[in-house]
Coordinates of C-alpha atoms (C1' of nucleotides) in Angstrom, one line a residue:
Chain A
M1 CA 31.8 -5.7 -7.2
V2 CA 31.6 -2.0 -8.0
E3 CA 32.0 -3.8 -11.7
Q4 CA 29.2 -5.5 -10.4
L5 CA 27.1 -2.2 -9.1
R6 CA 27.9 -0.8 -13.4
T7 CA 26.6 -3.6 -14.4
Q8 CA 23.5 -3.4 -13.1
I9 CA 22.9 0.6 -13.6
E10 CA 23.9 0.3 -17.0
K11 CA 20.5 -1.8 -17.5
V12 CA 18.9 1.4 -16.8
I13 CA 21.2 4.3 -18.3
K14 CA 24.4 4.8 -20.0
V15 CA 27.2 6.3 -18.4
N16 CA 30.1 7.5 -19.4
D17 CA 34.0 6.8 -17.5
A18 CA 33.9 10.3 -16.1
E19 CA 30.2 10.0 -14.5
W20 CA 30.9 7.0 -13.2
A21 CA 34.2 7.9 -11.8
A22 CA 32.5 10.5 -10.0
F23 CA 30.1 7.8 -8.6
Q24 CA 32.6 5.4 -7.8
S25 CA 34.3 8.2 -5.8
I26 CA 31.3 8.3 -3.2
L27 CA 31.2 5.0 -2.9
K28 CA 32.7 2.9 0.2
P29 CA 32.2 -0.9 0.9
K30 CA 30.6 -2.1 4.3
Q31 CA 30.5 -5.8 5.3
V32 CA 27.6 -6.6 7.2
K33 CA 27.2 -10.1 9.2
K34 CA 24.4 -12.2 9.3
N35 CA 21.7 -11.2 12.2
E36 CA 23.0 -7.9 12.4
L37 CA 21.4 -4.2 11.9
F38 CA 21.9 -2.4 8.9
L39 CA 19.6 -0.2 10.0
E40 CA 17.7 0.4 13.7
Q41 CA 14.3 1.6 13.7
G42 CA 14.2 5.2 14.9
Q43 CA 17.8 5.9 13.6
V44 CA 18.3 8.0 10.8
C45 CA 18.8 6.6 7.3
R46 CA 22.5 8.3 6.7
H47 CA 23.7 5.8 3.8
M48 CA 22.0 3.9 1.3
A49 CA 23.6 0.5 0.0
F50 CA 23.8 -1.2 -2.7
I51 CA 23.4 -4.8 -2.1
A52 CA 26.5 -6.9 -4.0
K53 CA 25.9 -10.0 -2.2
G54 CA 23.4 -11.7 0.7
Y55 CA 20.0 -10.0 1.2
V56 CA 17.8 -8.1 4.2
R57 CA 14.8 -7.8 5.2
F58 CA 12.6 -4.7 6.7
Y59 CA 10.8 -5.2 9.6
F60 CA 8.6 -3.0 12.0
L61 CA 9.5 -4.0 15.8
V62 CA 6.2 -3.2 17.6
E63 CA 6.0 -4.8 20.9
D64 CA 8.4 -7.5 20.6
E65 CA 6.6 -8.5 17.4
E66 CA 8.2 -8.8 14.5
V67 CA 6.0 -7.2 11.0
T68 CA 8.2 -8.2 7.6
K69 CA 7.2 -5.4 5.0
E70 CA 10.1 -5.9 2.4
F71 CA 13.0 -8.1 0.9
N72 CA 16.0 -7.1 -1.1
F73 CA 18.3 -9.1 -2.7
E74 CA 21.1 -9.0 -4.6
N75 CA 21.8 -6.5 -7.5
T76 CA 19.1 -3.5 -5.4
F77 CA 19.3 -1.0 -3.2
C78 CA 18.9 -0.5 0.6
G79 CA 17.9 1.1 3.2
S80 CA 15.3 3.2 4.1
Y81 CA 14.7 5.7 1.4
A82 CA 12.1 7.8 3.6
S83 CA 14.1 8.4 6.6
F84 CA 17.4 9.0 4.0
I85 CA 15.5 11.8 2.1
T86 CA 13.6 13.7 4.6
G87 CA 16.1 12.9 7.8
S88 CA 13.5 11.6 10.1
P89 CA 13.5 8.6 11.8
S90 CA 13.2 5.1 10.2
R91 CA 10.1 3.3 11.2
F92 CA 11.5 0.2 10.4
N93 CA 14.6 -2.1 11.0
V94 CA 16.7 -3.8 8.3
K95 CA 18.6 -6.7 8.9
A96 CA 20.9 -9.1 7.2
M97 CA 19.4 -12.4 6.3
E98 CA 22.9 -13.6 5.7
D99 CA 26.6 -11.8 5.1
L100 CA 26.1 -8.9 3.6
S101 CA 28.7 -7.1 0.9
L102 CA 27.4 -3.9 0.4
L103 CA 28.3 -0.6 -1.1
I104 CA 27.2 2.9 0.7
F105 CA 26.8 6.4 0.0
D106 CA 25.4 9.2 1.7
R107 CA 23.1 11.8 1.1
P108 CA 25.5 15.1 0.7
H109 CA 27.7 13.1 -1.8
L110 CA 24.6 11.8 -3.4
L111 CA 23.0 15.3 -4.2
Q112 CA 26.6 16.7 -5.0
L113 CA 26.4 13.7 -7.9
V114 CA 23.1 14.7 -8.9
E115 CA 24.2 18.4 -9.3
Q116 CA 26.9 18.2 -11.4
Y117 CA 25.9 14.6 -13.6
P118 CA 22.4 15.2 -15.1
A119 CA 22.9 11.4 -16.0
W120 CA 22.9 10.5 -12.2
A121 CA 19.9 12.8 -11.7
K122 CA 17.9 10.8 -14.6
F123 CA 19.2 7.9 -13.2
L124 CA 17.9 8.5 -9.3
L125 CA 14.8 9.6 -10.7
F126 CA 14.3 6.0 -12.7
S127 CA 14.6 4.3 -9.1
V128 CA 12.7 6.2 -6.9
E129 CA 10.0 5.9 -9.8
N130 CA 10.6 2.7 -9.8
L131 CA 10.4 2.0 -6.1
F132 CA 6.9 3.5 -6.1
V133 CA 5.3 1.6 -8.8
R134 CA 6.7 -1.3 -6.6
K135 CA 4.6 0.2 -3.5
E136 CA 1.4 0.9 -5.5
N137 CA 1.5 -2.6 -6.6
R138 CA 1.7 -4.3 -3.4
E139 CA -1.1 -1.5 -2.4
A140 CA -3.2 -3.0 -5.4
S141 CA -2.7 -6.7 -4.0
F142 CA -3.5 -5.7 -0.3
L143 CA -6.9 -4.3 -1.5
L144 CA -7.6 -7.2 -4.1
D145 CA -5.9 -10.2 -4.0
T146 CA -6.8 -13.2 -1.2
P147 CA -4.6 -14.9 1.2
E148 CA -4.1 -17.3 -1.7
E149 CA -3.8 -15.4 -4.5
K150 CA -1.0 -13.8 -3.0
Y151 CA 0.8 -16.8 -2.6
K152 CA 0.4 -17.5 -5.6
K153 CA 1.5 -14.7 -7.3
L154 CA 5.0 -15.3 -5.3
L155 CA 4.5 -18.6 -6.9
F156 CA 4.8 -17.1 -10.2
E157 CA 6.7 -14.2 -9.9
N158 CA 9.1 -14.5 -7.1
K159 CA 9.9 -17.9 -6.8
E160 CA 13.8 -17.1 -5.6
M161 CA 11.9 -15.5 -2.6
L162 CA 10.2 -18.7 -1.9
R163 CA 13.7 -20.3 -2.1
R164 CA 15.6 -18.2 0.3
V165 CA 13.5 -17.1 2.9
P166 CA 12.1 -18.6 5.7
L167 CA 8.2 -19.1 5.6
K168 CA 7.1 -17.1 9.0
Y169 CA 8.5 -14.0 7.2
I170 CA 6.8 -14.8 4.0
A171 CA 4.1 -15.2 5.9
S172 CA 4.2 -11.6 8.0
Y173 CA 5.3 -9.9 4.4
L174 CA 1.8 -11.1 3.3
G175 CA 0.2 -9.9 6.1
L176 CA -0.6 -13.5 7.3
S177 CA -0.1 -15.7 10.2
A178 CA 2.7 -18.4 9.9
E179 CA -0.1 -20.8 10.3
T180 CA -2.3 -19.6 7.8
L181 CA 0.4 -19.6 5.2
S182 CA 1.5 -23.4 5.9
R183 CA -2.3 -24.5 4.9
I184 CA -2.8 -22.3 2.3
R185 CA 0.8 -24.4 0.7
A186 CA -0.8 -27.7 1.9
K187 CA -3.9 -27.0 -0.3
H188 CA -2.1 -26.4 -3.1
K189 CA 0.6 -29.5 -3.0
Chain B
M1 CA -5.7 29.3 -11.5
V2 CA -2.3 29.0 -13.2
E3 CA -1.3 31.0 -10.2
Q4 CA -2.8 28.9 -8.0
L5 CA -0.4 25.8 -9.3
R6 CA 2.8 28.2 -9.0
T7 CA 1.6 28.9 -5.5
Q8 CA 1.6 25.7 -4.7
I9 CA 4.9 25.0 -6.4
E10 CA 6.9 27.5 -4.7
K11 CA 5.9 25.4 -1.3
V12 CA 8.8 23.3 -2.6
I13 CA 11.3 24.8 -4.9
K14 CA 11.8 28.4 -6.0
V15 CA 11.2 28.8 -9.6
N16 CA 12.2 32.2 -11.3
D17 CA 10.2 33.6 -14.4
A18 CA 12.0 32.2 -17.2
E19 CA 11.8 28.8 -15.8
W20 CA 7.7 29.3 -14.5
A21 CA 7.1 30.5 -17.9
A22 CA 8.4 27.2 -20.0
F23 CA 6.4 25.3 -17.5
Q24 CA 3.0 27.4 -18.4
S25 CA 3.8 27.2 -21.9
I26 CA 2.7 23.2 -21.3
L27 CA -0.4 23.1 -19.1
K28 CA -3.7 22.9 -20.9
P29 CA -6.5 23.5 -18.8
K30 CA -9.5 21.0 -18.6
Q31 CA -12.8 20.6 -17.3
V32 CA -14.1 17.6 -16.6
K33 CA -17.6 16.8 -15.1
K34 CA -19.1 15.1 -11.9
N35 CA -19.1 11.5 -12.3
E36 CA -16.8 11.2 -15.4
L37 CA -13.9 9.5 -16.0
F38 CA -10.4 11.4 -16.3
L39 CA -9.1 8.3 -17.1
E40 CA -9.8 4.8 -17.8
Q41 CA -8.7 1.4 -16.6
G42 CA -6.9 -0.6 -19.4
Q43 CA -6.3 3.2 -21.2
V44 CA -2.7 4.6 -21.0
C45 CA -2.2 7.7 -18.9
R46 CA -1.2 10.4 -21.8
H47 CA -1.7 13.5 -19.4
M48 CA -1.5 14.0 -15.6
A49 CA -3.1 16.8 -14.2
F50 CA -3.3 19.8 -11.3
I51 CA -6.4 19.8 -10.0
A52 CA -7.4 23.2 -9.2
K53 CA -11.0 22.5 -7.9
G54 CA -12.7 19.6 -7.2
Y55 CA -11.2 15.9 -6.1
V56 CA -11.1 12.2 -7.7
R57 CA -11.1 9.4 -6.6
F58 CA -9.4 6.2 -8.2
Y59 CA -10.8 2.5 -8.0
F60 CA -10.2 -0.7 -9.5
L61 CA -13.2 -2.4 -11.0
V62 CA -12.8 -6.1 -10.5
E63 CA -16.6 -7.8 -11.9
D64 CA -18.9 -5.0 -11.3
E65 CA -17.1 -4.1 -7.6
E66 CA -15.7 -1.0 -7.2
V67 CA -12.5 -1.3 -4.8
T68 CA -11.5 2.7 -3.8
K69 CA -7.4 2.8 -3.7
E70 CA -6.8 6.6 -3.3
F71 CA -8.2 10.0 -3.3
N72 CA -6.4 13.7 -4.5
F73 CA -7.8 16.5 -3.7
E74 CA -7.2 20.3 -4.4
N75 CA -3.8 21.3 -5.4
T76 CA -2.6 18.0 -6.0
F77 CA -1.8 16.2 -8.9
C78 CA -3.7 13.5 -10.7
G79 CA -3.8 10.8 -13.3
S80 CA -2.0 7.0 -12.9
Y81 CA 1.8 8.0 -12.5
A82 CA 3.0 4.6 -13.2
S83 CA 1.0 4.5 -16.4
F84 CA 2.1 7.5 -17.2
I85 CA 5.9 6.7 -17.0
T86 CA 6.0 3.2 -18.4
G87 CA 3.1 3.6 -21.3
S88 CA 1.5 0.5 -20.0
P89 CA -2.0 0.4 -19.5
S90 CA -3.7 1.6 -15.8
R91 CA -4.6 -0.7 -13.7
F92 CA -7.9 1.8 -12.4
N93 CA -10.1 4.3 -13.0
V94 CA -10.2 8.0 -12.2
K95 CA -13.5 9.2 -11.4
A96 CA -14.2 12.9 -10.7
M97 CA -16.2 13.0 -7.9
E98 CA -17.1 16.6 -8.6
D99 CA -16.8 19.2 -11.1
L100 CA -12.6 19.3 -11.7
S101 CA -10.7 22.3 -12.7
L102 CA -7.8 20.7 -14.1
L103 CA -4.6 21.8 -15.5
I104 CA -3.2 19.0 -18.0
F105 CA 0.3 18.4 -19.3
D106 CA 1.8 15.4 -21.0
R107 CA 5.0 13.4 -21.2
P108 CA 6.9 14.5 -24.0
H109 CA 6.5 18.3 -23.0
L110 CA 7.4 17.2 -19.6
L111 CA 10.5 15.5 -20.2
Q112 CA 11.8 18.2 -22.5
L113 CA 11.1 20.6 -19.5
V114 CA 13.1 18.5 -16.9
E115 CA 16.0 18.1 -20.0
Q116 CA 16.3 21.7 -19.8
Y117 CA 15.7 22.9 -16.5
P118 CA 17.3 21.1 -13.3
A119 CA 15.0 23.2 -11.4
W120 CA 11.8 20.9 -12.4
A121 CA 13.8 18.0 -12.6
K122 CA 14.2 18.6 -8.8
F123 CA 10.4 19.4 -8.6
L124 CA 9.8 16.2 -10.1
L125 CA 12.0 14.3 -8.3
F126 CA 10.6 15.8 -4.7
S127 CA 7.3 15.0 -6.4
V128 CA 7.9 11.4 -7.2
E129 CA 9.8 10.8 -3.7
N130 CA 6.5 12.1 -2.1
L131 CA 4.4 9.6 -3.8
F132 CA 7.2 7.0 -2.7
V133 CA 6.7 8.1 1.1
R134 CA 2.4 7.8 1.1
K135 CA 2.8 5.0 -0.4
E136 CA 4.8 3.4 2.4
N137 CA 3.2 4.8 4.8
R138 CA -0.3 3.0 3.5
E139 CA 1.9 0.0 3.0
A140 CA 2.6 0.2 6.8
S141 CA -0.9 0.8 7.8
F142 CA -2.3 -2.4 6.2
L143 CA 0.7 -4.5 7.6
L144 CA 0.5 -2.5 11.3
D145 CA -3.0 -1.2 12.0
T146 CA -6.3 -2.5 12.9
P147 CA -9.6 -1.3 11.0
E148 CA -10.2 0.9 14.1
E149 CA -6.9 2.4 14.2
K150 CA -7.0 2.7 10.3
Y151 CA -10.2 4.8 11.2
K152 CA -9.0 6.8 14.0
K153 CA -5.7 8.0 11.9
L154 CA -8.2 9.4 9.3
L155 CA -10.0 11.3 12.4
F156 CA -7.1 12.9 13.4
E157 CA -4.8 13.3 9.8
N158 CA -7.5 13.6 7.7
K159 CA -10.6 15.4 8.9
E160 CA -11.1 17.1 5.2
M161 CA -11.5 13.6 3.8
L162 CA -14.1 12.4 6.1
R163 CA -15.7 15.8 5.3
R164 CA -16.5 15.0 1.8
V165 CA -16.5 11.6 1.1
P166 CA -19.2 8.9 1.0
L167 CA -18.1 6.7 3.6
K168 CA -18.5 3.8 1.6
Y169 CA -15.9 4.9 -0.5
I170 CA -13.5 6.2 2.1
A171 CA -14.6 2.4 3.8
S172 CA -13.1 0.6 0.3
Y173 CA -10.1 2.8 1.0
L174 CA -9.2 1.1 4.1
G175 CA -10.2 -1.9 3.0
L176 CA -13.2 -2.3 5.1
S177 CA -17.0 -3.2 4.5
A178 CA -19.2 0.0 4.5
E179 CA -20.8 -2.2 7.5
T180 CA -17.7 -2.9 9.5
L181 CA -16.9 1.2 9.2
S182 CA -20.2 2.3 10.3
R183 CA -20.0 -0.3 13.0
I184 CA -16.8 1.7 14.3
R185 CA -18.0 5.1 13.6
A186 CA -21.0 3.8 15.7
K187 CA -18.5 2.3 19.1
H188 CA -16.8 6.0 18.4
K189 CA -19.6 8.1 18.9
Chain C
dC1 C1' 23.0 -36.7 21.1
dG2 C1' 20.5 -33.0 23.2
dA3 C1' 18.6 -28.3 22.3
dG4 C1' 16.1 -24.8 19.6
dG5 C1' 14.2 -23.0 15.8
dC6 C1' 10.7 -23.8 12.0
dC7 C1' 7.4 -26.2 10.1
dT8 C1' 3.3 -28.6 10.0
dT9 C1' -1.7 -29.9 12.1
dG10 C1' -5.8 -29.7 15.1
dA11 C1' -8.9 -27.4 17.9
dC12 C1' -11.5 -23.2 19.2
dC13 C1' -13.2 -18.9 18.4
dG14 C1' -13.7 -14.2 17.1
dC15 C1' -13.7 -10.5 13.8
dG16 C1' -15.1 -8.7 10.0
dG17 C1' -17.9 -9.7 5.5
dT18 C1' -22.3 -10.9 3.8
dC19 C1' -27.2 -10.6 3.1
dA20 C1' -31.2 -7.9 4.0
dA21 C1' -34.3 -4.8 5.9
dT22 C1' -35.1 -0.1 7.9
dG23 C1' -34.6 4.5 8.3
dC24 C1' -33.2 9.0 6.2
dC25 C1' -31.7 12.7 3.2
dC26 C1' -32.4 15.3 -0.7
dG27 C1' -33.5 16.1 -4.9
dT28 C1' -37.3 15.6 -8.8
dG29 C1' -41.6 16.6 -10.4
dG30 C1' -46.7 15.8 -10.4
Chain D
dC1 C1' -45.6 22.3 -1.3
dC2 C1' -45.8 17.1 -0.7
dA3 C1' -45.3 12.9 -2.3
dC4 C1' -42.4 9.6 -4.5
dG5 C1' -38.1 7.5 -5.3
dG6 C1' -33.0 6.5 -5.2
dG7 C1' -28.6 6.7 -3.1
dC8 C1' -26.2 6.3 1.3
dA9 C1' -26.0 5.0 6.2
dT10 C1' -27.1 1.9 9.7
dT11 C1' -28.4 -2.4 12.7
dG12 C1' -29.5 -7.1 13.1
dA13 C1' -28.5 -11.9 12.0
dC14 C1' -25.3 -15.0 10.3
dC15 C1' -21.6 -17.3 9.1
dG16 C1' -17.0 -18.4 7.7
dC17 C1' -11.8 -17.5 7.1
dG18 C1' -8.1 -16.5 9.4
dG19 C1' -5.9 -15.6 13.9
dT20 C1' -4.2 -17.7 18.1
dC21 C1' -2.9 -21.5 21.3
dA22 C1' -1.0 -25.5 21.8
dA23 C1' 1.2 -29.9 20.5
dG24 C1' 4.0 -32.7 17.7
dG25 C1' 7.8 -33.6 14.0
dC26 C1' 11.6 -32.7 11.6
dC27 C1' 16.1 -30.6 10.0
dT28 C1' 20.2 -28.4 11.4
dC29 C1' 23.6 -27.0 14.2
dG30 C1' 26.8 -27.1 18.8

DNA sequence: CGAGGCCTTGACCGCGGTCAATGCCCGTGG
DNA sequence: CCACGGGCATTGACCGCGGTCAAGGCCTCG
């Protein structure tokens, strides 16, 4: 499981054994059962997690309506990074869509790691840059893409998501009703 | 002008004189006239800029339709950060809405600075985190807010923008037609 | 076998986009 | 100083996309 994480990280930066040992020492394994919350909206996100197995859904709960904002799959990190860094309450829930195997770590330990090892500082920066770029692309999609285009892009760039995620959540993620997504799919079949 | 920048930075981190001198040495002043492009879509963003005076509009140009994605005002940084870090072409234009006084710097110099001074590495991380949090809030707004709510939030949190920016650009920024924004305003007057 | 969740399909309708006309403000030149 | 022109905001009329509500089918799981 930690090897899995190291493999992912080394796709981004080289880490030597000392650096790796330091990171490894701040990790704790955690299991979350399907349909349980990893993070509840209103709570502060004290831990970020590497997802070794399973996937999660991020969603806002607003007058018992769920609005999905994101999914995170294996080999990515999950949690509310905004809450994690600011200490303010999370605006959304993070729910296990399947049983999860996680490696979690908290902010004090992370900061310590980043202070001591430039390699980890760099990795953190890359990670946040990546988060930003993805959000910016999503912004562009909201401004520029029709519902149909959004769906087609998923079809080409995110088959994985379509295979694993119930359509009603995908619809919500795209800012559509389940019915509208269904009609788009009917047209393209 | 550099003092103005230092003041802004020291709201975020403490910098000593050596650190400051190092940063200052990579800055170059630049002026951009109203209505000129600071960055053209399709071009790589080689320089980021601190805006000392004036403000800019970020917009996509798609079949001679302009779709506005962002504004940046005095005392913030501007440019396509995604393009700046990845070296891929910018997806949008950055245009001067007023005459601009800028302090620009390029990526090689920035990386060098960040390597040598942990303080600047930290500042860069904070800055990117801030970019991310803002984009995430915008994402939430696209998913959750009605056109009316979007406008009201500007009214409470962004009076500055409403004062300075022509409404048609604000409409586009909110994902609305100018007519719809106008009608919302009529209702709330 | 029954129950519930998910997806689909149909009918309806309202929000917001589009097109067009008008008014207003402001800068420019006669 | 006034006349003109252009850009911006507003308003009205129209309409179509996509949301809502409701019903039906299908699959999974207890």
